[in-house]
């Protein structure tokens, strides 16, 4: 159904997703009675509610809305599938459109000047001859670029949404496509829709199902091209691989291409895949290296990271009198150091790049304090940079060292989780005498490239982390590859200092890491430190977890108890389901305080919540409590969240899109965090996810108590199951580049 109308007012707008709820006014008498506003207006026009993405929020244009009526709890609303803006072909109409601030850099005054110069043809000039805008007083070349970019982006995104409507693409996904292909997005996808497979989130099966409705042959080169990209991308996003061996790539692509093709004559052959792959190599779309096939971006990231690391370690280090400085720090600041810890401090000053690794409680923080204090004594005027992948980890660095620390994203000028530099951000070198990165095991190849590419010569870099924890969420295995390459000095810590002597958590964590199932268990939840509770089924485990959680919260407080689950959404013992169940127990709905709906989530006063994306107010993984829900003086709905006693932040509705319940969370989301008490399901339903490093990571998040709920045989099998090795050649490349740099230095000396 199609309706012609004009914007009336905005009911809701999310600037991140471009999701809109607007009121539309129209004279169209076909609007269903139940959808019409009951209020009477002086203009006698009908009002109705339209819901969709990228809907015009200006009355300077008419719009044609295509969609279906849906009966929601808020009444009848038009769910818009497509929207076409209709700009009046008059001077006033064009000026009104330009002054609506839909185009960055064009306000009312500039719009008046543009229309005064070009009349009703102003939009044609903007589209076909934008350089003519320089004829307008006040429009500089820089401002023209902003106008052109904004106009092109808006037009391209609308065209993309129209082109991709069969794929049910959201504006956020369309933006991702635009960022990948640029202004030629529409032309590229019209010529080869399978190139969508290059964009994360567009699986081959999704694209193929729609394209095959046409007359595209099964052995079309563009179809094979899409399958190859899809196979590489799936391995990168799902398994963290930077490359696939050629044979494995052929096999995976064949499975994608020939699935559900019953007739042999319809199926793609290995030879046809080989031909397309060879062409992709020749065109530089993928890289073949030692029989391994990389997507070009993955190869570039790995190669550049290796080269930068090798350059850093190949530079002759300066030597300093560390011994006397360290002795002074030991005596004056009473920093106790074991022999191994002292060696780590010396290593940090003898080499340009060094690594410290060990489980929680082995004194990594003590080493950092000592390194920082020695550096301050040796170089009182030199800059120190501390960073970590998460906000929680960076704040722990501040608390333990007294030195400012940032997230790596913030340090590098990156915006959110999209791994993009903010506009106007220059990729300037990171000037510092000493740079320390904590929780380095969480750093993926992309982020490693950004950091090492910005480190200036002469900087002392110390990487700290626990190599036995979960690998980074993003592709690559940077920390382990750097340790295993053998040419970067590494201090391995294995003596526990932090936990009380004989700590059962530390002892069992060490055994888990050593593939030893001879764990010490206790069965007294109240007094035990490493407790096992038997549960035969997932239902029983979920019930026990909820009961134990409530018992421990009553004794210790809700801020001290955290449930960690291997799965986010699958089954009763997943974090999502446990969140819903526990919330009804510990924070039931009150008649006078209804739930606040934001997207697909519901929130209540006093809910325990977690930030799931970096922003200017909180970091990904930060946990807090909702303390107030209400409207401000402008009648805007606001939510007050207390992340700590001193850090209380006010959120708008659009910012709450990146908030979720946090009574339970996934183990992956808990990386870089610590809790007093951890509750962990170990059940048969989670077997495909459970591995040694996952169990180890969950257990080492706890400071005082671990409670495991489930079956011991599941736990033991998980301990025996190692994580799959990721396909990366970073360590090998570091060694090759280091040898090359060493030869260059020898030649320089000889000459």
XYZ file of C-alpha atoms in Angstrom, residues 16-749:
734
model
C 22.626 5.578 15.504
C 20.257 3.240 13.674
C 18.232 6.007 11.891
C 15.063 4.356 13.229
C 12.123 6.776 13.222
C 8.604 6.973 14.564
C 6.909 10.006 13.030
C 3.469 11.499 12.689
C 2.414 12.079 9.074
C -0.369 14.382 7.849
C -2.329 13.633 4.692
C -5.624 14.211 2.937
C -5.756 10.578 1.786
C -9.165 9.220 2.812
C -7.989 5.615 2.383
C -6.117 5.756 5.694
C -7.817 3.159 7.958
C -10.029 4.677 10.628
C -8.252 2.828 13.434
C -4.918 4.354 12.303
C -6.130 7.954 12.355
C -5.349 10.287 15.240
C -8.415 11.093 17.341
C -7.358 14.721 17.681
C -8.877 17.324 15.356
C -6.579 19.857 13.679
C -7.283 23.237 12.130
C -5.967 22.128 8.758
C -8.488 19.228 8.803
C -5.774 16.819 7.631
C -5.572 13.217 8.784
C -2.677 12.243 11.117
C -1.228 8.735 11.341
C 1.946 7.136 12.695
C 4.666 5.790 10.380
C 7.541 3.593 11.535
C 10.741 2.917 9.589
C 14.334 3.886 8.847
C 15.627 7.148 7.335
C 12.176 8.727 7.148
C 12.223 12.446 6.248
C 11.810 14.644 9.305
C 11.033 17.897 7.510
C 7.784 19.316 6.153
C 9.647 20.880 3.224
C 9.136 17.753 1.116
C 6.238 15.427 0.430
C 6.823 11.712 0.780
C 5.412 8.570 -0.726
C 5.313 5.814 1.862
C 5.038 2.150 0.902
C 4.326 -0.355 3.636
C 1.871 -2.432 5.622
C -0.367 -1.580 8.563
C 0.552 -3.259 11.820
C -1.401 -3.355 15.058
C 1.066 -2.733 17.911
C 0.457 -2.008 21.584
C 0.656 1.668 20.592
C -2.109 1.260 18.030
C -2.213 0.999 14.229
C 1.053 2.083 12.599
C 2.333 2.039 9.028
C 5.477 -0.123 8.873
C 7.340 1.587 6.031
C 9.275 -0.586 3.584
C 10.206 2.170 1.127
C 10.050 5.949 1.242
C 10.406 8.359 -1.680
C 10.974 12.088 -1.099
C 9.131 14.375 -3.474
C 10.779 17.806 -3.645
C 8.496 20.547 -5.050
C 9.880 21.762 -8.399
C 9.586 25.424 -7.405
C 12.077 27.911 -6.035
C 10.304 27.943 -2.660
C 10.074 24.167 -2.568
C 13.764 23.648 -3.383
C 14.813 26.336 -0.898
C 12.683 24.741 1.784
C 14.307 21.372 1.117
C 17.840 22.766 1.201
C 17.195 24.732 4.397
C 15.833 21.679 6.225
C 19.412 20.778 7.332
C 19.209 17.390 5.644
C 22.467 18.348 3.934
C 25.461 19.167 6.165
C 26.806 22.674 5.619
C 23.587 24.087 4.174
C 21.433 26.186 6.480
C 18.690 28.701 5.771
C 21.009 31.519 4.677
C 23.125 29.298 2.408
C 19.982 27.716 0.929
C 18.608 31.161 0.127
C 21.840 32.132 -1.628
C 21.962 28.876 -3.638
C 18.356 29.176 -4.841
C 18.836 32.882 -5.488
C 21.660 31.984 -7.860
C 20.308 28.817 -9.513
C 16.554 28.983 -8.937
C 14.494 25.799 -9.175
C 17.468 24.046 -10.853
C 19.537 24.206 -7.645
C 19.222 20.465 -6.940
C 20.261 19.625 -10.511
C 23.356 21.803 -10.034
C 24.093 20.120 -6.699
C 23.858 16.703 -8.306
C 25.540 17.292 -11.661
C 27.730 20.399 -11.320
C 28.455 20.835 -7.583
C 31.624 22.893 -8.265
C 29.351 25.735 -9.399
C 28.394 26.233 -5.748
C 31.753 27.977 -5.373
C 30.056 30.884 -7.155
C 28.092 31.427 -3.943
C 29.585 33.863 -1.435
C 30.666 32.021 1.713
C 31.021 28.560 0.158
C 34.702 27.673 0.377
C 36.312 24.603 -1.217
C 36.326 22.913 2.222
C 32.637 23.679 2.778
C 31.839 22.466 -0.737
C 33.474 19.124 0.056
C 31.278 18.763 3.164
C 28.165 19.573 1.131
C 29.103 17.158 -1.667
C 29.933 14.363 0.784
C 26.738 14.801 2.799
C 24.522 15.008 -0.295
C 26.224 12.024 -1.946
C 25.971 9.938 1.204
C 22.293 10.677 1.719
C 21.444 9.986 -1.925
C 23.604 6.883 -2.058
C 22.143 5.478 1.148
C 18.584 6.032 -0.121
C 19.447 4.392 -3.439
C 21.124 1.537 -1.582
C 18.072 0.995 0.615
C 15.898 0.820 -2.506
C 18.294 -1.547 -4.327
C 18.722 -3.809 -1.314
C 15.112 -3.919 -0.169
C 14.819 -7.649 -1.142
C 17.700 -8.332 1.271
C 15.832 -6.655 4.179
C 18.818 -4.392 4.830
C 18.719 -1.912 7.727
C 20.165 1.613 7.401
C 23.014 0.596 9.700
C 23.887 -2.239 7.311
C 23.499 0.085 4.308
C 25.948 2.480 5.962
C 28.404 -0.392 6.433
C 28.063 -1.227 2.720
C 28.610 2.423 1.788
C 31.745 2.578 3.953
C 33.053 -0.535 2.208
C 32.353 0.393 -1.422
C 32.042 4.194 -1.252
C 30.095 6.351 -3.711
C 30.088 3.578 -6.339
C 28.166 1.204 -4.034
C 25.006 1.104 -6.129
C 26.849 0.620 -9.436
C 29.064 -2.120 -7.971
C 26.170 -4.073 -6.494
C 24.029 -3.706 -9.593
C 26.808 -5.264 -11.670
C 27.603 -7.977 -9.103
C 25.324 -8.368 -6.055
C 27.544 -11.202 -4.786
C 30.084 -8.564 -3.793
C 27.836 -8.085 -0.750
C 29.612 -11.185 0.555
C 32.660 -8.956 1.114
C 30.716 -7.055 3.767
C 30.501 -8.558 7.235
C 26.977 -9.762 8.015
C 26.005 -10.707 4.459
C 26.333 -14.440 4.235
C 26.539 -16.165 0.902
C 23.327 -18.116 1.427
C 21.357 -14.918 2.087
C 22.633 -13.210 -1.052
C 22.502 -16.347 -3.204
C 18.882 -17.126 -2.359
C 17.743 -13.775 -3.724
C 20.045 -13.543 -6.747
C 19.100 -17.065 -7.865
C 15.501 -15.962 -8.265
C 16.770 -14.373 -11.475
C 18.502 -16.088 -14.363
C 22.056 -16.157 -12.957
C 23.742 -19.471 -13.936
C 24.975 -21.710 -11.113
C 28.546 -21.574 -12.447
C 28.557 -17.818 -12.979
C 32.015 -16.384 -12.174
C 30.428 -13.688 -10.031
C 28.603 -16.364 -8.003
C 31.846 -18.324 -7.481
C 33.611 -15.038 -6.622
C 31.000 -14.382 -3.926
C 31.348 -17.885 -2.475
C 35.141 -17.546 -2.170
C 34.805 -14.234 -0.340
C 32.075 -15.651 1.873
C 34.213 -18.658 2.826
C 37.150 -16.431 3.782
C 34.964 -13.982 5.714
C 33.156 -16.727 7.632
C 36.455 -18.207 8.794
C 37.685 -14.764 9.836
C 34.581 -13.758 11.778
C 33.655 -17.159 13.251
C 37.064 -18.760 13.878
C 39.479 -15.821 13.884
C 41.443 -17.092 10.854
C 43.347 -14.592 8.722
C 43.778 -17.076 5.881
C 42.600 -20.438 4.587
C 44.749 -23.089 2.990
C 43.967 -23.310 -0.710
C 42.494 -26.819 -0.523
C 40.321 -25.932 2.463
C 39.089 -22.815 0.660
C 38.156 -24.814 -2.470
C 36.309 -27.394 -0.366
C 34.358 -24.766 1.615
C 33.445 -22.816 -1.533
C 32.255 -26.005 -3.253
C 29.979 -26.793 -0.315
C 28.454 -23.312 -0.446
C 27.955 -23.385 -4.214
C 26.605 -26.924 -4.598
C 24.429 -27.208 -1.518
C 20.898 -28.335 -2.435
C 21.749 -28.698 -6.139
C 20.429 -32.191 -6.920
C 21.539 -32.528 -10.537
C 25.245 -33.123 -11.186
C 25.173 -30.971 -14.340
C 24.096 -27.985 -12.224
C 27.025 -28.219 -9.822
C 30.154 -26.088 -9.907
C 33.411 -27.965 -10.501
C 36.752 -27.536 -8.651
C 38.288 -26.357 -11.927
C 35.777 -23.507 -12.212
C 36.606 -22.411 -8.662
C 40.322 -22.564 -9.454
C 39.883 -20.320 -12.499
C 38.012 -17.636 -10.542
C 40.472 -17.848 -7.631
C 43.444 -17.373 -9.963
C 41.785 -14.298 -11.448
C 41.128 -12.884 -7.967
C 44.823 -13.349 -7.148
C 45.861 -11.614 -10.380
C 43.476 -8.726 -9.671
C 44.911 -8.318 -6.159
C 41.591 -9.061 -4.432
C 43.137 -11.909 -2.431
C 46.760 -12.780 -1.653
C 48.321 -16.208 -2.148
C 51.195 -16.783 0.250
C 52.883 -20.172 0.742
C 49.728 -21.966 -0.369
C 47.520 -19.869 1.908
C 44.815 -17.490 0.671
C 44.309 -14.208 2.523
C 41.681 -11.553 1.894
C 43.759 -8.526 0.959
C 42.878 -6.490 4.123
C 43.841 -9.410 6.400
C 47.177 -9.901 4.655
C 47.947 -6.191 4.855
C 47.147 -6.048 8.568
C 49.302 -9.057 9.408
C 52.213 -7.998 7.209
C 52.248 -4.373 8.398
C 51.965 -5.412 12.055
C 54.880 -7.845 11.692
C 57.030 -5.235 9.946
C 56.348 -2.592 12.599
C 57.083 -5.002 15.470
C 60.293 -6.166 13.795
C 61.345 -2.544 13.229
C 60.782 -1.797 16.919
C 62.806 -4.737 18.236
C 65.587 -4.220 15.668
C 66.397 -0.692 16.797
C 69.453 -0.650 19.093
C 68.126 -0.008 22.620
C 69.564 2.599 24.948
C 71.095 1.313 28.181
C 70.352 2.814 31.571
C 71.419 2.308 35.170
C 68.294 0.455 36.170
C 69.803 -1.372 39.146
C 70.352 1.657 41.373
C 67.011 3.207 40.378
C 65.158 -0.030 41.159
C 66.880 -0.428 44.527
C 65.885 3.109 45.441
C 62.266 2.418 44.451
C 62.224 -0.823 46.451
C 63.412 0.857 49.603
C 61.567 4.173 49.352
C 58.217 2.878 48.097
C 58.333 -0.569 49.663
C 57.540 -2.389 46.431
C 58.378 -6.075 47.058
C 59.717 -7.889 43.995
C 60.615 -11.530 43.524
C 63.622 -12.520 41.422
C 61.387 -13.198 38.417
C 59.583 -9.865 38.818
C 62.893 -8.001 39.048
C 64.021 -9.644 35.816
C 60.866 -8.395 34.112
C 61.671 -4.812 35.198
C 65.258 -5.048 33.935
C 64.012 -6.517 30.649
C 61.657 -3.574 30.084
C 64.654 -1.203 30.040
C 67.134 -3.431 28.203
C 64.830 -3.936 25.223
C 62.537 -1.749 23.153
C 59.762 -4.338 23.348
C 59.146 -6.872 26.115
C 56.304 -9.069 27.299
C 55.044 -10.046 30.762
C 52.535 -12.897 30.952
C 50.983 -14.849 33.779
C 47.633 -15.666 35.417
C 45.839 -13.301 37.825
C 47.560 -12.833 41.148
C 51.118 -13.434 39.906
C 52.243 -9.854 40.416
C 51.886 -8.285 36.961
C 50.546 -5.079 38.512
C 53.486 -4.905 40.941
C 55.880 -5.140 37.982
C 54.046 -2.322 36.198
C 54.278 -0.082 39.268
C 58.001 -0.766 39.535
C 58.623 -0.106 35.809
C 56.683 3.161 35.977
C 58.475 4.402 39.099
C 61.927 3.489 37.741
C 61.084 5.272 34.467
C 59.902 8.382 36.338
C 63.163 8.448 38.299
C 65.298 8.024 35.165
C 63.228 10.314 32.898
C 61.132 12.676 35.042
C 60.139 14.804 32.024
C 59.291 11.976 29.626
C 55.711 10.936 28.833
C 54.157 7.641 29.980
C 51.206 6.080 28.119
C 49.066 3.350 29.669
C 46.235 1.644 27.793
C 44.062 -1.465 27.722
C 41.432 -2.833 25.309
C 38.529 -2.244 27.745
C 37.447 0.607 29.955
C 37.359 -1.586 33.071
C 40.921 -2.761 32.487
C 42.163 0.788 31.892
C 40.512 1.995 35.117
C 42.176 -0.844 37.043
C 45.500 0.400 35.672
C 44.755 3.883 37.001
C 43.752 2.505 40.422
C 46.857 0.325 40.732
C 49.489 2.690 39.295
C 48.127 6.189 39.902
C 48.917 7.073 36.267
C 46.338 8.079 33.672
C 45.253 5.198 31.428
C 42.996 5.063 28.373
C 41.306 2.448 26.274
C 43.268 1.602 23.148
C 40.413 2.954 21.033
C 40.556 6.278 22.851
C 44.353 6.421 22.703
C 44.290 5.861 18.945
C 41.396 8.250 18.271
C 39.041 5.476 17.169
C 35.255 5.892 17.258
C 33.252 3.221 19.088
C 33.569 -0.401 18.007
C 33.468 0.359 14.302
C 37.208 0.704 14.141
C 37.028 3.981 12.289
C 38.897 7.191 12.931
C 36.750 10.128 13.885
C 36.440 12.896 11.312
C 39.262 15.329 11.714
C 41.363 12.786 13.619
C 44.923 12.651 12.354
C 46.834 9.420 12.661
C 49.723 11.109 14.410
C 52.550 9.158 16.065
C 52.170 8.168 19.702
C 54.866 10.226 21.373
C 55.913 8.641 24.667
C 59.045 7.402 26.381
C 57.206 4.419 27.871
C 54.061 2.707 26.602
C 52.386 -0.128 28.535
C 49.446 -2.145 27.202
C 47.540 -4.375 29.646
C 45.250 -7.312 28.772
C 47.101 -7.691 25.476
C 45.557 -11.126 24.818
C 42.362 -9.227 23.896
C 44.095 -7.253 21.115
C 43.269 -8.494 17.604
C 45.284 -8.015 14.427
C 43.432 -4.902 13.352
C 44.030 -3.093 16.628
C 47.639 -4.290 16.818
C 48.321 -2.762 13.426
C 46.864 0.567 14.517
C 48.992 0.644 17.663
C 52.350 -0.533 16.353
C 51.984 1.615 13.258
C 51.863 4.677 15.524
C 54.663 3.823 18.005
C 57.593 6.195 17.591
C 61.237 5.026 17.519
C 62.828 5.214 20.965
C 59.641 4.216 22.823
C 59.894 1.442 25.404
C 56.867 -0.827 24.893
C 55.749 -3.346 27.520
C 52.906 -5.748 26.751
C 51.147 -7.407 29.674
C 48.518 -10.129 29.729
C 47.583 -13.751 30.274
C 48.274 -15.769 27.133
C 46.157 -18.676 28.393
C 42.921 -16.688 28.456
C 40.449 -16.554 25.586
C 41.777 -15.295 22.292
C 40.731 -11.906 20.993
C 37.198 -11.550 19.650
C 38.617 -10.188 16.387
C 40.776 -12.214 14.014
C 44.372 -13.168 14.714
C 46.253 -14.407 17.781
C 48.624 -11.493 18.277
C 49.795 -11.981 21.871
C 50.514 -15.709 21.532
C 52.257 -15.271 18.170
C 54.520 -12.597 19.628
C 55.400 -14.828 22.568
C 55.958 -17.936 20.447
C 58.075 -16.232 17.752
C 61.078 -16.540 20.096
C 62.799 -13.218 19.425
C 60.825 -10.969 21.785
C 61.935 -11.176 25.439
C 59.207 -12.728 27.605
C 58.829 -13.024 31.383
C 56.487 -15.857 32.406
C 55.066 -15.479 35.928
C 53.760 -18.581 37.706
C 54.017 -17.756 41.422
C 50.735 -16.610 43.002
C 50.982 -13.573 45.309
C 47.575 -11.933 45.348
C 45.306 -14.640 46.650
C 45.788 -15.947 50.119
C 48.345 -18.689 50.479
C 46.930 -21.995 49.324
C 44.166 -20.324 47.335
C 41.970 -23.015 45.852
C 40.988 -20.772 42.911
C 44.608 -20.148 41.937
C 45.587 -23.779 42.459
C 42.712 -25.135 40.384
C 43.203 -22.519 37.674
C 46.817 -23.662 37.344
C 45.713 -27.300 37.076
C 43.070 -26.453 34.471
C 45.694 -24.687 32.410
C 47.976 -27.722 32.681
C 45.240 -30.099 31.387
C 44.934 -31.592 34.862
C 41.442 -32.605 36.011
C 42.575 -33.406 39.555
C 40.749 -30.374 40.916
C 39.933 -29.731 44.558
C 36.200 -29.211 45.067
C 34.097 -28.035 47.975
C 30.346 -28.415 48.363
C 29.508 -25.773 50.977
C 28.283 -22.741 49.027
C 28.445 -20.403 51.988
C 31.986 -21.196 53.141
C 33.595 -22.869 50.133
C 36.020 -21.183 47.759
C 35.795 -23.552 44.765
C 32.344 -25.113 44.903
C 30.697 -27.676 42.653
C 26.909 -28.115 42.577
C 25.604 -31.143 40.672
C 22.781 -30.632 38.192
C 21.656 -33.349 35.770
C 19.770 -31.179 33.247
C 19.894 -27.664 31.878
C 16.571 -26.906 33.591
C 17.940 -28.068 36.931
C 21.175 -26.108 36.403
C 19.275 -22.903 35.579
C 17.102 -23.284 38.683
C 20.165 -23.915 40.878
C 22.030 -20.930 39.415
C 19.099 -18.599 40.142
C 18.763 -19.957 43.697
C 22.509 -19.724 44.416
C 22.704 -16.249 42.919
C 19.947 -14.987 45.211
C 21.500 -16.626 48.270
C 24.905 -15.096 47.594
C 23.409 -11.685 46.776
C 21.590 -11.676 50.117
C 24.879 -12.322 51.910
C 27.356 -10.309 49.864
C 25.398 -7.760 47.800
C 24.392 -7.853 44.133
C 27.432 -5.849 43.008
C 29.746 -8.672 44.173
C 28.115 -11.649 42.402
C 28.310 -12.328 38.675
C 26.970 -15.173 36.527
C 29.116 -16.064 33.491
C 27.668 -18.261 30.758
C 29.307 -19.673 27.615
C 26.209 -18.785 25.568
C 24.337 -15.543 25.133
C 20.951 -16.701 23.893
C 20.768 -20.504 23.588
C 18.877 -22.333 26.324
C 17.723 -21.720 29.889
C 21.305 -21.365 31.166
C 22.256 -18.684 28.605
C 22.994 -15.188 29.860
C 19.894 -13.664 28.205
C 17.491 -16.195 29.702
C 19.134 -16.087 33.139
C 18.919 -12.283 33.064
C 15.179 -12.397 32.422
C 14.544 -15.051 35.064
C 16.679 -13.511 37.799
C 15.371 -10.004 37.178
C 11.833 -11.183 37.978
C 13.121 -12.499 41.318
C 15.445 -9.746 42.503
C 13.790 -6.760 40.802
C 10.135 -7.584 40.006
C 7.952 -5.100 38.167
C 6.049 -2.558 40.262
C 2.566 -1.392 39.331
C 3.503 2.266 39.437
C 6.827 1.770 37.633
C 6.274 0.150 34.213
C 9.112 -1.285 32.139
C 11.036 1.074 29.877
C 11.208 -0.411 26.362
C 14.284 0.465 24.301
C 14.594 -1.464 21.056
C 14.162 -5.119 22.005
C 15.157 -4.597 25.642
C 13.137 -3.776 28.748
C 14.613 -1.912 31.721
C 13.473 -1.160 35.259
C 14.559 1.060 38.080
C 17.471 -0.598 39.989
C 18.290 -3.018 37.157
C 21.894 -4.186 36.920
C 23.024 -3.206 33.410
C 26.083 -3.341 31.169
C 27.318 -1.009 28.446
C 27.900 -3.005 25.234
C 29.595 -0.370 23.085
C 32.203 2.287 23.777
C 30.907 5.827 23.966
C 31.948 9.036 25.638
C 30.163 8.138 28.874
C 31.126 4.502 29.466
C 33.211 1.703 28.023
C 32.177 -1.618 26.580
C 31.738 -3.999 29.541
C 31.088 -1.354 32.226
C 28.476 -2.521 34.758
C 26.176 -0.182 36.659
C 22.704 0.186 38.170
C 19.718 2.200 36.960
C 18.964 4.732 39.713
C 16.423 7.002 38.022
C 14.047 6.999 35.045
C 12.267 10.258 34.342
C 11.853 13.303 32.153
C 13.998 16.436 32.215
C 12.904 20.057 31.872
C 12.559 19.581 28.089
C 10.249 16.587 28.619
C 12.961 14.229 27.302
C 13.064 10.764 28.835
C 16.381 10.219 30.646
C 17.917 7.310 32.560
C 20.450 7.835 35.357
C 22.996 5.006 35.730
C 25.465 4.660 38.592
C 28.624 2.829 37.483
C 30.172 3.609 40.861
C 29.554 5.990 43.744
C 31.557 8.673 41.970
C 30.589 7.896 38.360
C 26.897 8.626 37.787
C 25.844 9.229 34.177
C 22.621 10.370 32.495
C 21.558 8.536 29.325
C 19.109 9.488 26.597
C 16.894 6.902 24.892
C 19.168 6.563 21.860
C 22.144 5.873 24.173
C 20.190 3.169 26.002
C 20.251 1.182 22.748
C 23.749 0.106 23.811
C 22.750 -1.077 27.274
C 21.723 -4.596 28.352
C 20.881 -6.489 31.547
C 23.942 -7.716 33.440
C 22.863 -10.085 36.219
C 24.468 -12.612 33.877
C 26.842 -12.072 30.992
C 28.909 -14.197 28.638
C 32.443 -15.283 29.492
C 33.699 -13.476 26.395
C 32.127 -10.220 27.617
C 33.825 -10.703 30.999
C 37.352 -10.651 29.557
C 39.359 -7.909 31.215
C 36.985 -7.829 34.229
C 37.151 -9.273 37.734
C 34.412 -10.108 40.228
C 34.403 -11.223 43.848
C 32.132 -14.207 43.155
C 31.577 -16.042 39.861
C 28.838 -18.579 39.091
C 29.425 -20.734 36.021
C 27.190 -23.370 34.326
C 29.069 -26.430 32.980
C 26.383 -28.479 31.284
C 26.074 -30.863 28.374
C 24.087 -28.342 26.312
C 27.147 -26.062 26.237
C 29.652 -28.716 25.172
C 30.380 -27.330 21.704
C 31.510 -24.044 23.252
C 33.338 -25.362 26.320
C 37.125 -25.530 26.009
C 40.055 -25.255 28.379
C 40.756 -21.563 27.789
C 37.070 -20.701 28.251
C 36.903 -22.490 31.621
C 40.238 -21.006 32.665
C 39.119 -17.488 31.730
C 35.848 -17.827 33.672
C 37.535 -19.231 36.791
C 40.247 -16.567 36.839
C 37.632 -13.772 36.794
C 36.868 -14.613 40.457
C 38.738 -13.103 43.383
C 37.092 -14.950 46.278
C 34.676 -17.671 45.194
C 33.834 -19.841 42.176
C 30.608 -21.858 42.006
C 30.318 -24.364 39.133
C 26.874 -25.818 38.412
C 26.366 -28.868 36.195
C 28.144 -32.151 35.468
C 31.780 -32.898 36.333
C 32.339 -35.039 33.234
C 31.416 -32.021 31.108
C 33.947 -29.898 32.996
C 36.674 -32.530 32.604
C 36.054 -32.958 28.873
C 36.230 -29.190 28.452
C 39.584 -29.079 30.277
C 40.974 -31.709 27.905
C 39.727 -29.803 24.843
C 42.123 -27.162 23.532
C 41.131 -24.144 21.490
C 41.645 -24.432 17.754
C 44.806 -22.763 16.497
C 44.056 -19.696 14.447
C 45.449 -19.374 10.940
C 48.000 -16.602 11.177
C 51.681 -16.265 10.253
C 52.415 -13.188 12.368
C 55.236 -14.802 14.368
C 56.927 -16.135 11.239
C 56.679 -12.753 9.545
C 58.149 -10.953 12.581
C 61.187 -13.243 12.399
C 61.650 -12.722 8.648
C 61.403 -8.940 8.911
C 63.733 -8.899 11.927
C 66.370 -10.833 9.947
C 65.986 -8.401 7.056
C 66.399 -5.360 9.346
C 69.449 -6.983 10.982
C 71.087 -7.479 7.554
C 70.396 -3.847 6.657
C 72.074 -2.707 9.865
C 75.100 -4.911 9.153
C 75.412 -3.454 5.663
C 75.234 0.087 7.085
C 78.000 -0.698 9.570
